[in-house]
Amino acid sequence: MSHLSTLQSSSDFLSTTTIIALTIFFSLLCACIIIGHLLEENRWANESITALLLGLCAGAVVLLASKGNSSKILVFSEDLFFLYLLPPIIFNAGFQVKKKQFFKNFTIILLFGIFGTVISFCLISVGAFLLFNRIGVTSLNTQDYLAVGAILSATDTVCTLQVLSQDETPFLYSVIFGEGVVNDATSIVLFNAVQSLDFNNIDAMISLKLLGIFLYLFFTSTILGVVAGLLSAFIIKTLYFGRHSTDREVALMMIMAYLSYMLAELLNLSGILTVFFCGILMSHYTWHNVTQSSRITTKHAFATMSFIAETFIFLYVGMDALDIDKWKASSASAGTFIAVSSTLFALVLVGRAAFVFPLANFINCIRRRDGSNIAFRKQFIMWWAGLMRGAVTIALSYNQFSNSDDKDTQDSALMITSTIIVVLFSTVVFGSITKPLIEAVLLRHAKPNVSDATDIPSLDDLRIMFIENGEPSDRGENQQAAAGPRRSSLRLLLTHPTWTVHYLWRKFDDRFMRPVFGGRGFVPFVPGSPTGASNEASRT
Amino acid sequence: MSHLSTLQSSSDFLSTTTIIALTIFFSLLCACIIIGHLLEENRWANESITALLLGLCAGAVVLLASKGNSSKILVFSEDLFFLYLLPPIIFNAGFQVKKKQFFKNFTIILLFGIFGTVISFCLISVGAFLLFNRIGVTSLNTQDYLAVGAILSATDTVCTLQVLSQDETPFLYSVIFGEGVVNDATSIVLFNAVQSLDFNNIDAMISLKLLGIFLYLFFTSTILGVVAGLLSAFIIKTLYFGRHSTDREVALMMIMAYLSYMLAELLNLSGILTVFFCGILMSHYTWHNVTQSSRITTKHAFATMSFIAETFIFLYVGMDALDIDKWKASSASAGTFIAVSSTLFALVLVGRAAFVFPLANFINCIRRRDGSNIAFRKQFIMWWAGLMRGAVTIALSYNQFSNSDDKDTQDSALMITSTIIVVLFSTVVFGSITKPLIEAVLLRHAKPNVSDATDIPSLDDLRIMFIENGEPSDRGENQQAAAGPRRSSLRLLLTHPTWTVHYLWRKFDDRFMRPVFGGRGFVPFVPGSPTGASNEASRT
């Protein structure tokens, strides 16, 4: 029987390590989905925490099985994360976001996402610089401190968004969600800027230059995303793919979205912003040009891919946390670990508080006449939502501290492990408190039937409906009844600039864009857009 | 402005080579889809040929741009092919196949796919052994010759299946399609067997042992696929995922299908067979247990992924063909290239003819009383359908001849380049003739409205409907009217053993399987199964 065993043992010619790693990962993914489903009603757990804990357990098992030598099955690779896992998540975020709410709160989102992140970055950098010497971490240089600031400014709002509902609290959802996307882009841009700065040749003009670069990146990335989205709409509308095959439409949408990300990265722009705006444009135009089957397929397929990528990342971070080599390399005492981690964590808490509350109150001052104040309760949730740290933090931390040739490896390893502790602690502990906390803060004080005071269909909402020329909008039937007093619209335009922008955009969209690129009203209308209120839409 | 340029040029920290390669590949994929759509009505072109030619052009451009140094953007990797591109194609094949037709012709499919492939393997090996010495290829050993036989026995039926219609010629479609899947599995198993055989210690028992291994692999792989499919059905039916999220259902189906492939590879079984049967079981049970949105999504998402993977492979093969290093390494004259390639190609033609016509006539002899002969015209198309060679051939050829330390590198490179020539020639030339040829052979001689004589809804079809207890079947309404004379069913069972098996299976399925695993009739019925007659179903 020797032949038989020889034949079987070499019956495949793929590398066995890869197959084992993939098998374990996909088994764990399966387990995550099933356990996440079973724990759906549980108030403390959610999918992210399940994946993280399951990853930790699997890492522990591997560590024990290898007798303490290694817990690595796959090495954490930035390429895997930035090239394959992040794009579907961000694209789906843009594709499923409620565009009206998002653009209504666009100013607040930009203020929090850009200005807020920069404040947090400065505070964490300065804080780390002042405090680390006292703990005993001495070998870091200026660039490292600035990098720490950028790394820990990257929030992960997935946990909070899993709890908030896009339908019940649209204002909070759109602001926290939008801030999350802009924050990712801002912190990555900041990180790149820090990495490439020449610290021997620093001058006062540097911050102005940084601002210039940031604005350049922001606008070019957005424009690239918009162009990619419009191009896909134009191609599918002109060539009418549905005539031959639904699959080709879906394939083209997927590939063009991915291509926009790659192209942005190739041009050294922010792929995240590009693919996010590409998603928004695709759901506004392209989605309406495809067949009904393609609409359902894209809506769910993109959400599924994003869901898998998200779970995969948390699983990955969990498994990677027990990397024994890194813990050994840092060779610090438990006290140092705790000191560094809790310092970082305190800086995160303070850094976020330092911009959320001032900025929110600043907005309140400006918008006083609107009567739509951001209550303290909401400010608290906005602060809380950005405390969790996730995969972007880990990926950036690896990039800064892992393959550093000229640096003190001990302190570098300490920084990586401390970052991992911050990520694990914030996700597991803070993540599991999030659901009960938000329920307590929001629902206990909610008026009956209205959980989010800013989002009562207010006078403004009724006003915009007058302006909309009676076209059916998302709200439903009630605006049709109120469409009487049209003569007052000019006065409203003057007193409400936000609505003016929206009104002009709608006019421009209807007259120039939709005839060329398609969109609702210019192709047969089908109920249930990708932003429609379904149970899937509430996941980012 | 020096700061600005420094900052921008390092604004991303991903490896630029990967990004460039991915951008080029995804741009080409886009181009393929659009050109393929535009050429849809063209009788000579199809998607595979477009992708192959586009890949060749891109390779040529890269070759010129690098001034003849390299045409490689991505290296052809067996892992990429066998781990990520092949599984979705085969899974989708199983998911979309018309199960009734497939199992009706199961004996013929196995006969062609296993026995036929072995005949072709023997003939090509012996032919190469006898002829290559005369051409001047002398350094190959016995194992190499046997490997050449296995490599060139792997057919690629994609081109033909793109032309044939599952609705118009169900018999031909299911036989050619089924043979393609079984053939892939057989040739890979043969190839693995050849690679692991100990040629110094060969005896007469070896072929018996090979047969034993093959049967073992075939049955265990099938059982694993069936178990994975049933497990997915059971989990989704029991836990009722749709209650919380459509995306979770879709994710679970995708991941479990992929997991079955990985598990089979891990256990050294045939992943292709496993994932194929997993697809069949999923479309029979699991698909009926999910929400309506999930059904549409899975149907189209799987088809889209398969479509992208297929196009990707052809693009890849096209770009890889101009690999200048390999052409240099072989250092043979144009005459030798042509001689070796045409010898191989002649062997392919003869090797396939040597089993298609004898086996078809053998089946005709046995089934004489049925009146369902395989006409010569159909035999010719079955022969033609298996002449194209594709990605499996290239992948196996690389595996055998690329990283061979102890072999003559010159002849090894010659074998790889000759295989590429055979693949390119057969796909481009034979592929583009396929559509006009099949139209000429099939349609010119077709009776009005019936293009495939074996597939007229025959007496047998009506008989099976009596047996089916009046449950709605795929055919439509007509069988309900004919459901009168039930008393004759026992006699029919005795005279028609195939139907007996089908009848017993249906009874077993209805009584034991469907109550546990779900399936049509045990969940709310929805028209349009994944095997339904749509324009997507005709693509493998």
CSV table of N, CA and C in Angstrom, one decimal, chain B residues 93-94 96-110 165-179 276 280 283-284 367 372 378 452-458 460-461 464-465 468 473-475 498-499 502 505-506 520 531:
chain,number,residue,atom,x,y,z
B,93,ALA,N,-21.0,26.5,-12.0
B,93,ALA,CA,-21.4,25.5,-12.9
B,93,ALA,C,-22.4,24.5,-12.3
B,94,GLY,N,-22.0,24.1,-11.1
B,94,GLY,CA,-22.9,23.2,-10.3
B,94,GLY,C,-24.2,23.9,-9.9
B,96,GLN,N,-25.8,26.4,-11.4
B,96,GLN,CA,-26.7,26.7,-12.5
B,96,GLN,C,-27.1,25.6,-13.4
B,97,VAL,N,-26.5,24.4,-13.2
B,97,VAL,CA,-26.8,23.3,-14.1
B,97,VAL,C,-28.2,22.9,-14.0
B,98,LYS,N,-28.8,22.4,-15.1
B,98,LYS,CA,-30.1,21.8,-15.0
B,98,LYS,C,-30.0,20.4,-14.5
B,99,LYS,N,-30.3,20.2,-13.3
B,99,LYS,CA,-30.0,18.9,-12.6
B,99,LYS,C,-30.7,17.7,-13.3
B,100,LYS,N,-31.9,17.9,-13.7
B,100,LYS,CA,-32.7,16.8,-14.3
B,100,LYS,C,-31.9,16.3,-15.5
B,101,GLN,N,-31.6,17.2,-16.5
B,101,GLN,CA,-30.8,16.8,-17.7
B,101,GLN,C,-29.5,16.2,-17.3
B,102,PHE,N,-28.8,16.8,-16.3
B,102,PHE,CA,-27.5,16.3,-15.9
B,102,PHE,C,-27.5,14.9,-15.4
B,103,PHE,N,-28.5,14.6,-14.5
B,103,PHE,CA,-28.5,13.2,-14.0
B,103,PHE,C,-29.1,12.2,-15.0
B,104,LYS,N,-30.0,12.7,-15.9
B,104,LYS,CA,-30.5,11.9,-16.9
B,104,LYS,C,-29.4,11.3,-17.8
B,105,ASN,N,-28.4,12.2,-18.1
B,105,ASN,CA,-27.2,11.8,-18.9
B,105,ASN,C,-26.0,11.4,-18.1
B,106,PHE,N,-26.2,11.1,-16.8
B,106,PHE,CA,-25.1,10.9,-15.9
B,106,PHE,C,-24.1,9.8,-16.4
B,107,THR,N,-24.7,8.7,-16.9
B,107,THR,CA,-23.8,7.6,-17.3
B,107,THR,C,-23.0,8.0,-18.5
B,108,ILE,N,-23.6,8.7,-19.5
B,108,ILE,CA,-22.8,9.1,-20.6
B,108,ILE,C,-21.7,10.1,-20.2
B,109,ILE,N,-22.1,11.0,-19.3
B,109,ILE,CA,-21.1,12.0,-18.8
B,109,ILE,C,-19.9,11.3,-18.2
B,110,LEU,N,-20.2,10.3,-17.3
B,110,LEU,CA,-19.1,9.6,-16.6
B,110,LEU,C,-18.2,8.9,-17.6
B,165,SER,N,-27.1,26.4,-26.4
B,165,SER,CA,-28.1,27.0,-25.5
B,165,SER,C,-28.6,25.8,-24.7
B,166,GLN,N,-28.7,26.1,-23.4
B,166,GLN,CA,-29.2,25.0,-22.5
B,166,GLN,C,-30.7,24.7,-22.8
B,167,ASP,N,-31.4,25.6,-23.4
B,167,ASP,CA,-32.8,25.4,-23.6
B,167,ASP,C,-33.1,24.7,-25.0
B,168,GLU,N,-32.3,25.1,-26.0
B,168,GLU,CA,-32.5,24.6,-27.3
B,168,GLU,C,-31.9,23.2,-27.5
B,169,THR,N,-30.7,23.0,-27.0
B,169,THR,CA,-30.1,21.7,-27.1
B,169,THR,C,-29.7,21.1,-25.8
B,170,PRO,N,-30.6,20.8,-24.9
B,170,PRO,CA,-30.3,20.4,-23.6
B,170,PRO,C,-29.4,19.1,-23.5
B,171,PHE,N,-29.7,18.2,-24.4
B,171,PHE,CA,-28.8,17.0,-24.4
B,171,PHE,C,-27.4,17.3,-24.6
B,172,LEU,N,-27.1,17.9,-25.7
B,172,LEU,CA,-25.7,18.3,-26.0
B,172,LEU,C,-25.1,19.1,-24.9
B,173,TYR,N,-25.9,20.1,-24.5
B,173,TYR,CA,-25.3,21.0,-23.5
B,173,TYR,C,-24.9,20.3,-22.2
B,174,SER,N,-25.9,19.4,-21.7
B,174,SER,CA,-25.6,18.8,-20.4
B,174,SER,C,-24.4,17.8,-20.6
B,175,VAL,N,-24.3,17.1,-21.7
B,175,VAL,CA,-23.3,16.1,-21.9
B,175,VAL,C,-21.9,16.8,-22.0
B,176,ILE,N,-21.8,17.9,-22.8
B,176,ILE,CA,-20.6,18.6,-23.0
B,176,ILE,C,-20.1,19.3,-21.7
B,177,PHE,N,-21.1,19.9,-21.1
B,177,PHE,CA,-20.9,20.6,-19.9
B,177,PHE,C,-20.4,19.6,-18.8
B,178,GLY,N,-21.1,18.5,-18.6
B,178,GLY,CA,-20.8,17.5,-17.6
B,178,GLY,C,-19.5,16.9,-17.8
B,179,GLU,N,-19.2,16.6,-19.1
B,179,GLU,CA,-17.9,16.0,-19.5
B,179,GLU,C,-16.8,17.0,-19.1
B,276,PHE,N,-18.3,21.3,-7.1
B,276,PHE,CA,-19.4,21.1,-8.1
B,276,PHE,C,-20.6,20.5,-7.4
B,280,ILE,N,-24.5,21.9,-6.7
B,280,ILE,CA,-25.8,21.2,-7.1
B,280,ILE,C,-26.7,21.1,-5.9
B,283,SER,N,-28.2,24.5,-4.8
B,283,SER,CA,-29.3,25.0,-5.7
B,283,SER,C,-30.5,24.1,-5.5
B,284,HIS,N,-30.4,22.9,-5.0
B,284,HIS,CA,-31.5,22.0,-4.8
B,284,HIS,C,-32.2,22.2,-3.4
B,367,ARG,N,-28.5,1.7,-26.3
B,367,ARG,CA,-29.8,2.4,-26.1
B,367,ARG,C,-30.6,2.2,-27.4
B,372,SER,N,-33.4,6.9,-29.1
B,372,SER,CA,-32.7,8.2,-28.9
B,372,SER,C,-31.3,8.0,-29.2
B,378,LYS,N,-24.3,15.1,-34.0
B,378,LYS,CA,-24.0,15.5,-32.6
B,378,LYS,C,-22.7,14.9,-32.1
B,452,ASP,N,-32.9,19.7,-31.6
B,452,ASP,CA,-32.1,18.7,-31.0
B,452,ASP,C,-33.1,17.5,-30.8
B,453,ALA,N,-33.0,16.5,-31.7
B,453,ALA,CA,-34.0,15.5,-31.8
B,453,ALA,C,-34.2,14.7,-30.5
B,454,THR,N,-33.1,14.5,-29.8
B,454,THR,CA,-33.2,13.7,-28.5
B,454,THR,C,-34.1,14.4,-27.5
B,455,ASP,N,-34.2,15.7,-27.7
B,455,ASP,CA,-34.8,16.5,-26.6
B,455,ASP,C,-36.3,16.9,-26.9
B,456,ILE,N,-36.9,16.4,-27.9
B,456,ILE,CA,-38.3,16.6,-28.0
B,456,ILE,C,-39.0,16.1,-26.8
B,457,PRO,N,-39.9,16.8,-26.2
B,457,PRO,CA,-40.6,16.3,-25.0
B,457,PRO,C,-41.2,14.9,-25.5
B,458,SER,N,-40.5,13.8,-25.2
B,458,SER,CA,-40.9,12.5,-25.7
B,458,SER,C,-41.9,11.8,-24.9
B,460,ASP,N,-41.3,9.5,-23.0
B,460,ASP,CA,-40.6,9.3,-21.7
B,460,ASP,C,-40.9,10.5,-20.8
B,461,ASP,N,-40.8,11.7,-21.4
B,461,ASP,CA,-41.0,12.8,-20.5
B,461,ASP,C,-42.5,12.9,-20.0
B,464,ILE,N,-42.7,10.2,-17.2
B,464,ILE,CA,-42.2,10.6,-15.9
B,464,ILE,C,-43.2,11.5,-15.1
B,465,MET,N,-43.9,12.3,-15.9
B,465,MET,CA,-44.8,13.2,-15.3
B,465,MET,C,-46.0,12.4,-14.6
B,468,GLU,N,-44.7,11.4,-11.3
B,468,GLU,CA,-44.4,12.5,-10.3
B,468,GLU,C,-45.5,12.9,-9.4
B,473,SER,N,-43.7,20.3,-12.1
B,473,SER,CA,-42.3,20.1,-12.5
B,473,SER,C,-41.9,21.2,-13.4
B,474,ASP,N,-40.6,21.1,-13.8
B,474,ASP,CA,-40.1,22.2,-14.6
B,474,ASP,C,-40.8,22.5,-15.9
B,475,ARG,N,-41.4,21.5,-16.5
B,475,ARG,CA,-41.9,21.6,-17.9
B,475,ARG,C,-43.0,22.7,-18.1
B,498,THR,N,-34.2,3.9,-15.7
B,498,THR,CA,-33.7,5.2,-15.4
B,498,THR,C,-34.8,6.0,-14.7
B,499,TRP,N,-36.0,5.8,-15.2
B,499,TRP,CA,-37.1,6.6,-14.5
B,499,TRP,C,-37.3,6.0,-13.1
B,502,HIS,N,-35.1,7.7,-10.8
B,502,HIS,CA,-35.5,9.0,-10.6
B,502,HIS,C,-36.8,9.1,-9.7
B,505,TRP,N,-35.8,8.3,-6.2
B,505,TRP,CA,-35.1,9.4,-5.6
B,505,TRP,C,-36.1,10.5,-5.2
B,506,ARG,N,-37.1,10.8,-6.1
B,506,ARG,CA,-38.1,11.8,-5.8
B,506,ARG,C,-38.9,11.4,-4.5
B,520,ARG,N,-37.8,23.0,-2.8
B,520,ARG,CA,-39.1,23.5,-3.3
B,520,ARG,C,-40.2,22.7,-2.8
B,531,THR,N,-31.9,27.4,-11.9
B,531,THR,CA,-31.7,26.7,-13.2
B,531,THR,C,-32.7,27.2,-14.2
